[in-house]
Amino acid sequence: MEVDYSKIKTIGFDADDTLWVNETYFREAEEKFADLLSGYETKNKVDQELFKMEIQNLNLYGYGIKGFMLSMVESALDLSNNQISQATIHEILNLGKKMINQEVELLDGVENVLSQLKDKYRLIVLTKGDLLDQERKLERSNLLHYFHHVEVLSDKKETNYSNLLEHLEIDVNEFLMIGNSLKSDVLPLINIGAQAVHVPFHTTWQHEEVNVNENDFKYLKINNLTDILKYLN
């Protein structure tokens, strides 16, 4: 696909599964959660009910590990008809704490890309999730010095992006967003007139999956973040 990034002055990066590994740890926690509930329901049923609970709770807790932890506890109580033991609840909470304390694993080429772009563009992080958790991961990543601004959004819809770009005085025609989610990092930007690059991660949360005809939207899809240097340098 031919793209023209000659007007781009600011580049936004998603964080989870774009800069570092994230969704993998949720999948691992879900597997362990299903094992803990195996005496009450099948793995498939546990997975389904947990996902339903997460979506039900999004408006209350938002995105991130803390909301995930609360949804696991609530699902465990429902699936066990309130018979789940205190010890198991403790184990569920520990699953979440382990995720929060997880070491940050940068994806291939991330630091190389940021180091080559930082003097040519204004780089910002646009992510969603729990504020404290995202701030902690950014600190542990040792990437903060590459970015002019970091924003943790409650959601990533057209209005969220439009309001932020206006607040930061960024011309939508001069903005490029890079991320792993079509739903959150690509389509909303295309819809407001910005440009976007899709860098798929091998694992995607159900809530972020969308069925679209890729030919209906103009955006670049690359296999690895380092591929963007072919178009920006």
PDB file of C-alpha atoms in Angstrom:
ATOM      1  CA  MET A   1       0.000   0.000   0.000  1.00  0.00           C
ATOM      2  CA  GLU A   2       1.309   3.474  -0.918  1.00  0.00           C
ATOM      3  CA  VAL A   3       1.209   5.950   1.931  1.00  0.00           C
ATOM      4  CA  ASP A   4       2.237   9.575   2.236  1.00  0.00           C
ATOM      5  CA  TYR A   5       3.515  10.543   5.649  1.00  0.00           C
ATOM      6  CA  SER A   6       5.246  13.728   4.514  1.00  0.00           C
ATOM      7  CA  LYS A   7       2.893  15.926   6.588  1.00  0.00           C
ATOM      8  CA  ILE A   8       3.217  13.877   9.769  1.00  0.00           C
ATOM      9  CA  LYS A   9       4.669  15.777  12.737  1.00  0.00           C
ATOM     10  CA  THR A  10       3.316  13.791  15.696  1.00  0.00           C
ATOM     11  CA  ILE A  11       3.214  10.002  16.127  1.00  0.00           C
ATOM     12  CA  GLY A  12       1.077   8.305  18.749  1.00  0.00           C
ATOM     13  CA  PHE A  13       1.933   4.855  20.051  1.00  0.00           C
ATOM     14  CA  ASP A  14      -0.390   2.456  21.791  1.00  0.00           C
ATOM     15  CA  ALA A  15       1.342   0.791  24.759  1.00  0.00           C
ATOM     16  CA  ASP A  16       0.007  -2.704  25.570  1.00  0.00           C
ATOM     17  CA  ASP A  17       0.932  -5.240  22.856  1.00  0.00           C
ATOM     18  CA  THR A  18       2.461  -2.470  20.738  1.00  0.00           C
ATOM     19  CA  LEU A  19       5.411  -1.450  22.900  1.00  0.00           C
ATOM     20  CA  TRP A  20       5.388  -4.414  25.283  1.00  0.00           C
ATOM     21  CA  VAL A  21       3.719  -7.774  25.954  1.00  0.00           C
ATOM     22  CA  ASN A  22       0.375  -7.565  27.749  1.00  0.00           C
ATOM     23  CA  GLU A  23      -2.468  -9.755  26.483  1.00  0.00           C
ATOM     24  CA  THR A  24      -0.391 -12.913  26.919  1.00  0.00           C
ATOM     25  CA  TYR A  25      -0.526 -12.455  30.704  1.00  0.00           C
ATOM     26  CA  PHE A  26      -4.314 -12.095  30.654  1.00  0.00           C
ATOM     27  CA  ARG A  27      -4.609 -15.368  28.727  1.00  0.00           C
ATOM     28  CA  GLU A  28      -2.347 -17.109  31.239  1.00  0.00           C
ATOM     29  CA  ALA A  29      -4.421 -15.768  34.150  1.00  0.00           C
ATOM     30  CA  GLU A  30      -7.634 -16.918  32.472  1.00  0.00           C
ATOM     31  CA  GLU A  31      -6.209 -20.434  32.154  1.00  0.00           C
ATOM     32  CA  LYS A  32      -5.344 -20.525  35.854  1.00  0.00           C
ATOM     33  CA  PHE A  33      -8.708 -19.024  36.780  1.00  0.00           C
ATOM     34  CA  ALA A  34     -10.500 -21.785  34.843  1.00  0.00           C
ATOM     35  CA  ASP A  35      -8.415 -24.372  36.704  1.00  0.00           C
ATOM     36  CA  LEU A  36      -9.465 -22.850  40.035  1.00  0.00           C
ATOM     37  CA  LEU A  37     -13.134 -23.052  38.987  1.00  0.00           C
ATOM     38  CA  SER A  38     -12.887 -26.519  37.394  1.00  0.00           C
ATOM     39  CA  GLY A  39     -14.877 -28.042  40.227  1.00  0.00           C
ATOM     40  CA  TYR A  40     -17.889 -25.907  39.316  1.00  0.00           C
ATOM     41  CA  GLU A  41     -17.916 -25.480  35.534  1.00  0.00           C
ATOM     42  CA  THR A  42     -16.127 -26.439  32.316  1.00  0.00           C
ATOM     43  CA  LYS A  43     -13.278 -24.262  31.071  1.00  0.00           C
ATOM     44  CA  ASN A  44     -15.382 -23.049  28.145  1.00  0.00           C
ATOM     45  CA  LYS A  45     -18.217 -21.985  30.452  1.00  0.00           C
ATOM     46  CA  VAL A  46     -15.817 -20.259  32.854  1.00  0.00           C
ATOM     47  CA  ASP A  47     -14.181 -18.367  29.968  1.00  0.00           C
ATOM     48  CA  GLN A  48     -17.558 -17.277  28.610  1.00  0.00           C
ATOM     49  CA  GLU A  49     -18.893 -16.094  31.941  1.00  0.00           C
ATOM     50  CA  LEU A  50     -15.711 -14.233  32.831  1.00  0.00           C
ATOM     51  CA  PHE A  51     -15.763 -12.374  29.508  1.00  0.00           C
ATOM     52  CA  LYS A  52     -19.427 -11.467  29.989  1.00  0.00           C
ATOM     53  CA  MET A  53     -18.633 -10.168  33.466  1.00  0.00           C
ATOM     54  CA  GLU A  54     -15.711  -8.082  32.182  1.00  0.00           C
ATOM     55  CA  ILE A  55     -17.867  -6.431  29.523  1.00  0.00           C
ATOM     56  CA  GLN A  56     -20.680  -5.885  32.035  1.00  0.00           C
ATOM     57  CA  ASN A  57     -18.233  -4.175  34.390  1.00  0.00           C
ATOM     58  CA  LEU A  58     -16.395  -1.992  31.870  1.00  0.00           C
ATOM     59  CA  ASN A  59     -18.522   1.060  32.607  1.00  0.00           C
ATOM     60  CA  LEU A  60     -17.844   0.624  36.324  1.00  0.00           C
ATOM     61  CA  TYR A  61     -14.181  -0.308  36.425  1.00  0.00           C
ATOM     62  CA  GLY A  62     -12.821   0.631  33.004  1.00  0.00           C
ATOM     63  CA  TYR A  63     -10.002  -1.277  31.337  1.00  0.00           C
ATOM     64  CA  GLY A  64      -7.057  -2.866  33.096  1.00  0.00           C
ATOM     65  CA  ILE A  65      -5.936  -5.471  35.584  1.00  0.00           C
ATOM     66  CA  LYS A  66      -7.884  -4.210  38.615  1.00  0.00           C
ATOM     67  CA  GLY A  67     -11.196  -4.459  36.770  1.00  0.00           C
ATOM     68  CA  PHE A  68     -10.142  -7.901  35.552  1.00  0.00           C
ATOM     69  CA  MET A  69      -9.417  -9.005  39.133  1.00  0.00           C
ATOM     70  CA  LEU A  70     -12.804  -7.823  40.378  1.00  0.00           C
ATOM     71  CA  SER A  71     -14.533  -9.531  37.465  1.00  0.00           C
ATOM     72  CA  MET A  72     -12.758 -12.807  38.282  1.00  0.00           C
ATOM     73  CA  VAL A  73     -13.890 -12.620  41.906  1.00  0.00           C
ATOM     74  CA  GLU A  74     -17.470 -11.793  40.922  1.00  0.00           C
ATOM     75  CA  SER A  75     -17.530 -14.579  38.324  1.00  0.00           C
ATOM     76  CA  ALA A  76     -16.170 -17.066  40.854  1.00  0.00           C
ATOM     77  CA  LEU A  77     -18.947 -16.178  43.286  1.00  0.00           C
ATOM     78  CA  ASP A  78     -21.613 -16.513  40.589  1.00  0.00           C
ATOM     79  CA  LEU A  79     -20.299 -19.752  39.085  1.00  0.00           C
ATOM     80  CA  SER A  80     -19.943 -21.375  42.523  1.00  0.00           C
ATOM     81  CA  ASN A  81     -23.296 -20.082  43.764  1.00  0.00           C
ATOM     82  CA  ASN A  82     -21.347 -18.219  46.458  1.00  0.00           C
ATOM     83  CA  GLN A  83     -19.700 -21.441  47.623  1.00  0.00           C
ATOM     84  CA  ILE A  84     -16.157 -20.518  46.544  1.00  0.00           C
ATOM     85  CA  SER A  85     -13.688 -20.743  49.432  1.00  0.00           C
ATOM     86  CA  GLN A  86     -11.817 -17.809  50.916  1.00  0.00           C
ATOM     87  CA  ALA A  87      -8.583 -19.562  49.996  1.00  0.00           C
ATOM     88  CA  THR A  88      -9.592 -19.652  46.322  1.00  0.00           C
ATOM     89  CA  ILE A  89     -10.596 -15.981  46.399  1.00  0.00           C
ATOM     90  CA  HIS A  90      -7.132 -15.298  47.806  1.00  0.00           C
ATOM     91  CA  GLU A  91      -5.568 -17.241  44.919  1.00  0.00           C
ATOM     92  CA  ILE A  92      -7.624 -15.266  42.404  1.00  0.00           C
ATOM     93  CA  LEU A  93      -6.431 -11.973  43.901  1.00  0.00           C
ATOM     94  CA  ASN A  94      -2.869 -13.254  43.722  1.00  0.00           C
ATOM     95  CA  LEU A  95      -3.311 -13.937  40.000  1.00  0.00           C
ATOM     96  CA  GLY A  96      -4.054 -10.253  39.530  1.00  0.00           C
ATOM     97  CA  LYS A  97      -1.223  -9.105  41.778  1.00  0.00           C
ATOM     98  CA  LYS A  98       1.191 -11.265  39.817  1.00  0.00           C
ATOM     99  CA  MET A  99       0.058  -9.549  36.619  1.00  0.00           C
ATOM    100  CA  ILE A 100       0.536  -6.121  38.175  1.00  0.00           C
ATOM    101  CA  ASN A 101       4.063  -7.029  39.281  1.00  0.00           C
ATOM    102  CA  GLN A 102       4.970  -8.646  35.959  1.00  0.00           C
ATOM    103  CA  GLU A 103       8.264  -7.491  34.448  1.00  0.00           C
ATOM    104  CA  VAL A 104       7.851  -5.356  31.330  1.00  0.00           C
ATOM    105  CA  GLU A 105       8.912  -7.271  28.212  1.00  0.00           C
ATOM    106  CA  LEU A 106       9.505  -4.929  25.283  1.00  0.00           C
ATOM    107  CA  LEU A 107       8.516  -6.164  21.853  1.00  0.00           C
ATOM    108  CA  ASP A 108      11.174  -6.619  19.177  1.00  0.00           C
ATOM    109  CA  GLY A 109      12.626  -3.441  17.768  1.00  0.00           C
ATOM    110  CA  VAL A 110      10.695  -1.000  19.957  1.00  0.00           C
ATOM    111  CA  GLU A 111      13.649   0.919  21.360  1.00  0.00           C
ATOM    112  CA  ASN A 112      15.377   1.001  17.975  1.00  0.00           C
ATOM    113  CA  VAL A 113      12.293   2.546  16.366  1.00  0.00           C
ATOM    114  CA  LEU A 114      11.790   5.140  19.096  1.00  0.00           C
ATOM    115  CA  SER A 115      15.444   6.165  19.096  1.00  0.00           C
ATOM    116  CA  GLN A 116      15.370   6.749  15.332  1.00  0.00           C
ATOM    117  CA  LEU A 117      12.136   8.727  15.369  1.00  0.00           C
ATOM    118  CA  LYS A 118      12.444  10.858  18.508  1.00  0.00           C
ATOM    119  CA  ASP A 119      14.471  13.680  16.915  1.00  0.00           C
ATOM    120  CA  LYS A 120      12.294  13.864  13.800  1.00  0.00           C
ATOM    121  CA  TYR A 121       8.798  13.655  15.264  1.00  0.00           C
ATOM    122  CA  ARG A 122       6.903  14.506  18.411  1.00  0.00           C
ATOM    123  CA  LEU A 123       6.250  11.093  19.998  1.00  0.00           C
ATOM    124  CA  ILE A 124       3.375  10.485  22.408  1.00  0.00           C
ATOM    125  CA  VAL A 125       1.830   7.465  24.144  1.00  0.00           C
ATOM    126  CA  LEU A 126      -1.940   7.018  23.894  1.00  0.00           C
ATOM    127  CA  THR A 127      -3.103   4.043  25.879  1.00  0.00           C
ATOM    128  CA  LYS A 128      -6.121   2.961  27.878  1.00  0.00           C
ATOM    129  CA  GLY A 129      -6.390   1.075  31.126  1.00  0.00           C
ATOM    130  CA  ASP A 130      -5.665   1.687  34.776  1.00  0.00           C
ATOM    131  CA  LEU A 131      -3.686   4.900  35.269  1.00  0.00           C
ATOM    132  CA  LEU A 132      -1.413   3.617  38.044  1.00  0.00           C
ATOM    133  CA  ASP A 133      -0.669   0.368  36.210  1.00  0.00           C
ATOM    134  CA  GLN A 134       0.158   2.106  32.921  1.00  0.00           C
ATOM    135  CA  GLU A 135       2.366   4.657  34.669  1.00  0.00           C
ATOM    136  CA  ARG A 136       4.157   1.816  36.449  1.00  0.00           C
ATOM    137  CA  LYS A 137       4.768  -0.082  33.197  1.00  0.00           C
ATOM    138  CA  LEU A 138       6.042   3.015  31.426  1.00  0.00           C
ATOM    139  CA  GLU A 139       8.460   3.652  34.286  1.00  0.00           C
ATOM    140  CA  ARG A 140       9.711   0.051  34.233  1.00  0.00           C
ATOM    141  CA  SER A 141      10.044   0.077  30.458  1.00  0.00           C
ATOM    142  CA  ASN A 142      12.730   2.791  30.520  1.00  0.00           C
ATOM    143  CA  LEU A 143      11.061   4.332  27.466  1.00  0.00           C
ATOM    144  CA  LEU A 144       9.638   7.492  29.048  1.00  0.00           C
ATOM    145  CA  HIS A 145      12.464   9.722  27.814  1.00  0.00           C
ATOM    146  CA  TYR A 146      11.446   9.112  24.198  1.00  0.00           C
ATOM    147  CA  PHE A 147       7.986  10.666  24.633  1.00  0.00           C
ATOM    148  CA  HIS A 148       6.807  14.256  24.764  1.00  0.00           C
ATOM    149  CA  HIS A 149       3.485  13.307  26.327  1.00  0.00           C
ATOM    150  CA  VAL A 150       1.701  10.294  27.845  1.00  0.00           C
ATOM    151  CA  GLU A 151      -2.094  10.031  27.982  1.00  0.00           C
ATOM    152  CA  VAL A 152      -4.073   7.225  29.627  1.00  0.00           C
ATOM    153  CA  LEU A 153      -7.559   7.351  28.120  1.00  0.00           C
ATOM    154  CA  SER A 154     -10.731   5.892  29.582  1.00  0.00           C
ATOM    155  CA  ASP A 155     -11.555   4.615  26.084  1.00  0.00           C
ATOM    156  CA  LYS A 156     -10.319   4.960  22.516  1.00  0.00           C
ATOM    157  CA  LYS A 157     -13.226   6.194  20.469  1.00  0.00           C
ATOM    158  CA  GLU A 158     -13.398   9.006  17.928  1.00  0.00           C
ATOM    159  CA  THR A 159     -14.395  11.574  20.549  1.00  0.00           C
ATOM    160  CA  ASN A 160     -11.539  10.570  22.863  1.00  0.00           C
ATOM    161  CA  TYR A 161      -8.996  11.082  20.106  1.00  0.00           C
ATOM    162  CA  SER A 162     -10.557  14.280  18.751  1.00  0.00           C
ATOM    163  CA  ASN A 163     -10.702  15.894  22.189  1.00  0.00           C
ATOM    164  CA  LEU A 164      -7.120  14.929  22.997  1.00  0.00           C
ATOM    165  CA  LEU A 165      -5.681  16.144  19.689  1.00  0.00           C
ATOM    166  CA  GLU A 166      -7.493  19.427  20.136  1.00  0.00           C
ATOM    167  CA  HIS A 167      -6.219  19.743  23.708  1.00  0.00           C
ATOM    168  CA  LEU A 168      -2.626  19.054  22.606  1.00  0.00           C
ATOM    169  CA  GLU A 169      -3.049  21.387  19.605  1.00  0.00           C
ATOM    170  CA  ILE A 170      -2.206  18.623  17.127  1.00  0.00           C
ATOM    171  CA  ASP A 171      -3.536  18.987  13.591  1.00  0.00           C
ATOM    172  CA  VAL A 172      -5.384  15.802  12.685  1.00  0.00           C
ATOM    173  CA  ASN A 173      -3.735  15.874   9.239  1.00  0.00           C
ATOM    174  CA  GLU A 174      -0.315  15.821  10.876  1.00  0.00           C
ATOM    175  CA  PHE A 175      -1.010  12.897  13.214  1.00  0.00           C
ATOM    176  CA  LEU A 176      -0.186   9.206  12.812  1.00  0.00           C
ATOM    177  CA  MET A 177      -1.287   6.526  15.295  1.00  0.00           C
ATOM    178  CA  ILE A 178       0.454   3.146  15.604  1.00  0.00           C
ATOM    179  CA  GLY A 179      -1.106   0.220  17.464  1.00  0.00           C
ATOM    180  CA  ASN A 180      -2.103  -3.426  17.517  1.00  0.00           C
ATOM    181  CA  SER A 181      -5.890  -3.002  17.707  1.00  0.00           C
ATOM    182  CA  LEU A 182      -7.965  -2.199  14.637  1.00  0.00           C
ATOM    183  CA  LYS A 183     -10.892  -1.300  16.858  1.00  0.00           C
ATOM    184  CA  SER A 184      -9.009   1.039  19.199  1.00  0.00           C
ATOM    185  CA  ASP A 185      -5.869   2.220  17.404  1.00  0.00           C
ATOM    186  CA  VAL A 186      -6.762   2.334  13.719  1.00  0.00           C
ATOM    187  CA  LEU A 187     -10.416   2.718  12.739  1.00  0.00           C
ATOM    188  CA  PRO A 188     -11.241   5.645  15.081  1.00  0.00           C
ATOM    189  CA  LEU A 189      -8.284   7.591  13.680  1.00  0.00           C
ATOM    190  CA  ILE A 190      -9.271   6.908  10.082  1.00  0.00           C
ATOM    191  CA  ASN A 191     -12.790   8.059  10.904  1.00  0.00           C
ATOM    192  CA  ILE A 192     -11.594  11.441  12.200  1.00  0.00           C
ATOM    193  CA  GLY A 193      -9.266  12.043   9.260  1.00  0.00           C
ATOM    194  CA  ALA A 194      -5.907  11.059  10.779  1.00  0.00           C
ATOM    195  CA  GLN A 195      -3.622   8.268   9.603  1.00  0.00           C
ATOM    196  CA  ALA A 196      -2.956   4.959  11.318  1.00  0.00           C
ATOM    197  CA  VAL A 197      -0.704   1.918  11.169  1.00  0.00           C
ATOM    198  CA  HIS A 198      -1.799  -1.551  12.275  1.00  0.00           C
ATOM    199  CA  VAL A 199       0.841  -3.801  13.867  1.00  0.00           C
ATOM    200  CA  PRO A 200      -1.038  -6.995  14.824  1.00  0.00           C
ATOM    201  CA  PHE A 201      -0.091  -8.858  18.006  1.00  0.00           C
ATOM    202  CA  HIS A 202      -0.438 -12.641  18.012  1.00  0.00           C
ATOM    203  CA  THR A 203      -3.122 -12.533  20.719  1.00  0.00           C
ATOM    204  CA  THR A 204      -6.141 -10.213  20.743  1.00  0.00           C
ATOM    205  CA  TRP A 205      -8.763  -9.789  23.446  1.00  0.00           C
ATOM    206  CA  GLN A 206     -12.259 -10.705  22.219  1.00  0.00           C
ATOM    207  CA  HIS A 207     -13.538  -7.212  22.946  1.00  0.00           C
ATOM    208  CA  GLU A 208     -10.967  -5.731  20.539  1.00  0.00           C
ATOM    209  CA  GLU A 209     -11.853  -8.002  17.618  1.00  0.00           C
ATOM    210  CA  VAL A 210     -13.747  -6.470  14.694  1.00  0.00           C
ATOM    211  CA  ASN A 211     -14.926  -7.843  11.381  1.00  0.00           C
ATOM    212  CA  VAL A 212     -14.185  -5.308   8.677  1.00  0.00           C
ATOM    213  CA  ASN A 213     -13.285  -5.340   5.022  1.00  0.00           C
ATOM    214  CA  GLU A 214      -9.730  -4.031   5.097  1.00  0.00           C
ATOM    215  CA  ASN A 215     -10.181  -2.627   1.600  1.00  0.00           C
ATOM    216  CA  ASP A 216     -12.801  -0.194   2.949  1.00  0.00           C
ATOM    217  CA  PHE A 217     -10.240   1.650   5.073  1.00  0.00           C
ATOM    218  CA  LYS A 218      -6.965   3.263   4.085  1.00  0.00           C
ATOM    219  CA  TYR A 219      -4.273   2.325   6.565  1.00  0.00           C
ATOM    220  CA  LEU A 220      -0.900   0.634   6.555  1.00  0.00           C
ATOM    221  CA  LYS A 221      -0.497  -2.854   8.012  1.00  0.00           C
ATOM    222  CA  ILE A 222       2.978  -4.035   8.994  1.00  0.00           C
ATOM    223  CA  ASN A 223       4.258  -7.236  10.568  1.00  0.00           C
ATOM    224  CA  ASN A 224       6.793  -5.701  12.931  1.00  0.00           C
ATOM    225  CA  LEU A 225       7.149  -2.236  14.401  1.00  0.00           C
ATOM    226  CA  THR A 226      10.573  -1.821  12.808  1.00  0.00           C
ATOM    227  CA  ASP A 227       8.915  -1.941   9.368  1.00  0.00           C
ATOM    228  CA  ILE A 228       7.556   1.563   9.972  1.00  0.00           C
ATOM    229  CA  LEU A 229      11.065   2.958   9.507  1.00  0.00           C
ATOM    230  CA  LYS A 230      10.786   2.162   5.797  1.00  0.00           C
ATOM    231  CA  TYR A 231       7.972   4.675   5.539  1.00  0.00           C
ATOM    232  CA  LEU A 232       9.086   7.379   7.972  1.00  0.00           C
ATOM    233  CA  ASN A 233      12.845   7.616   7.347  1.00  0.00           C
TER     234      ASN A 233
END
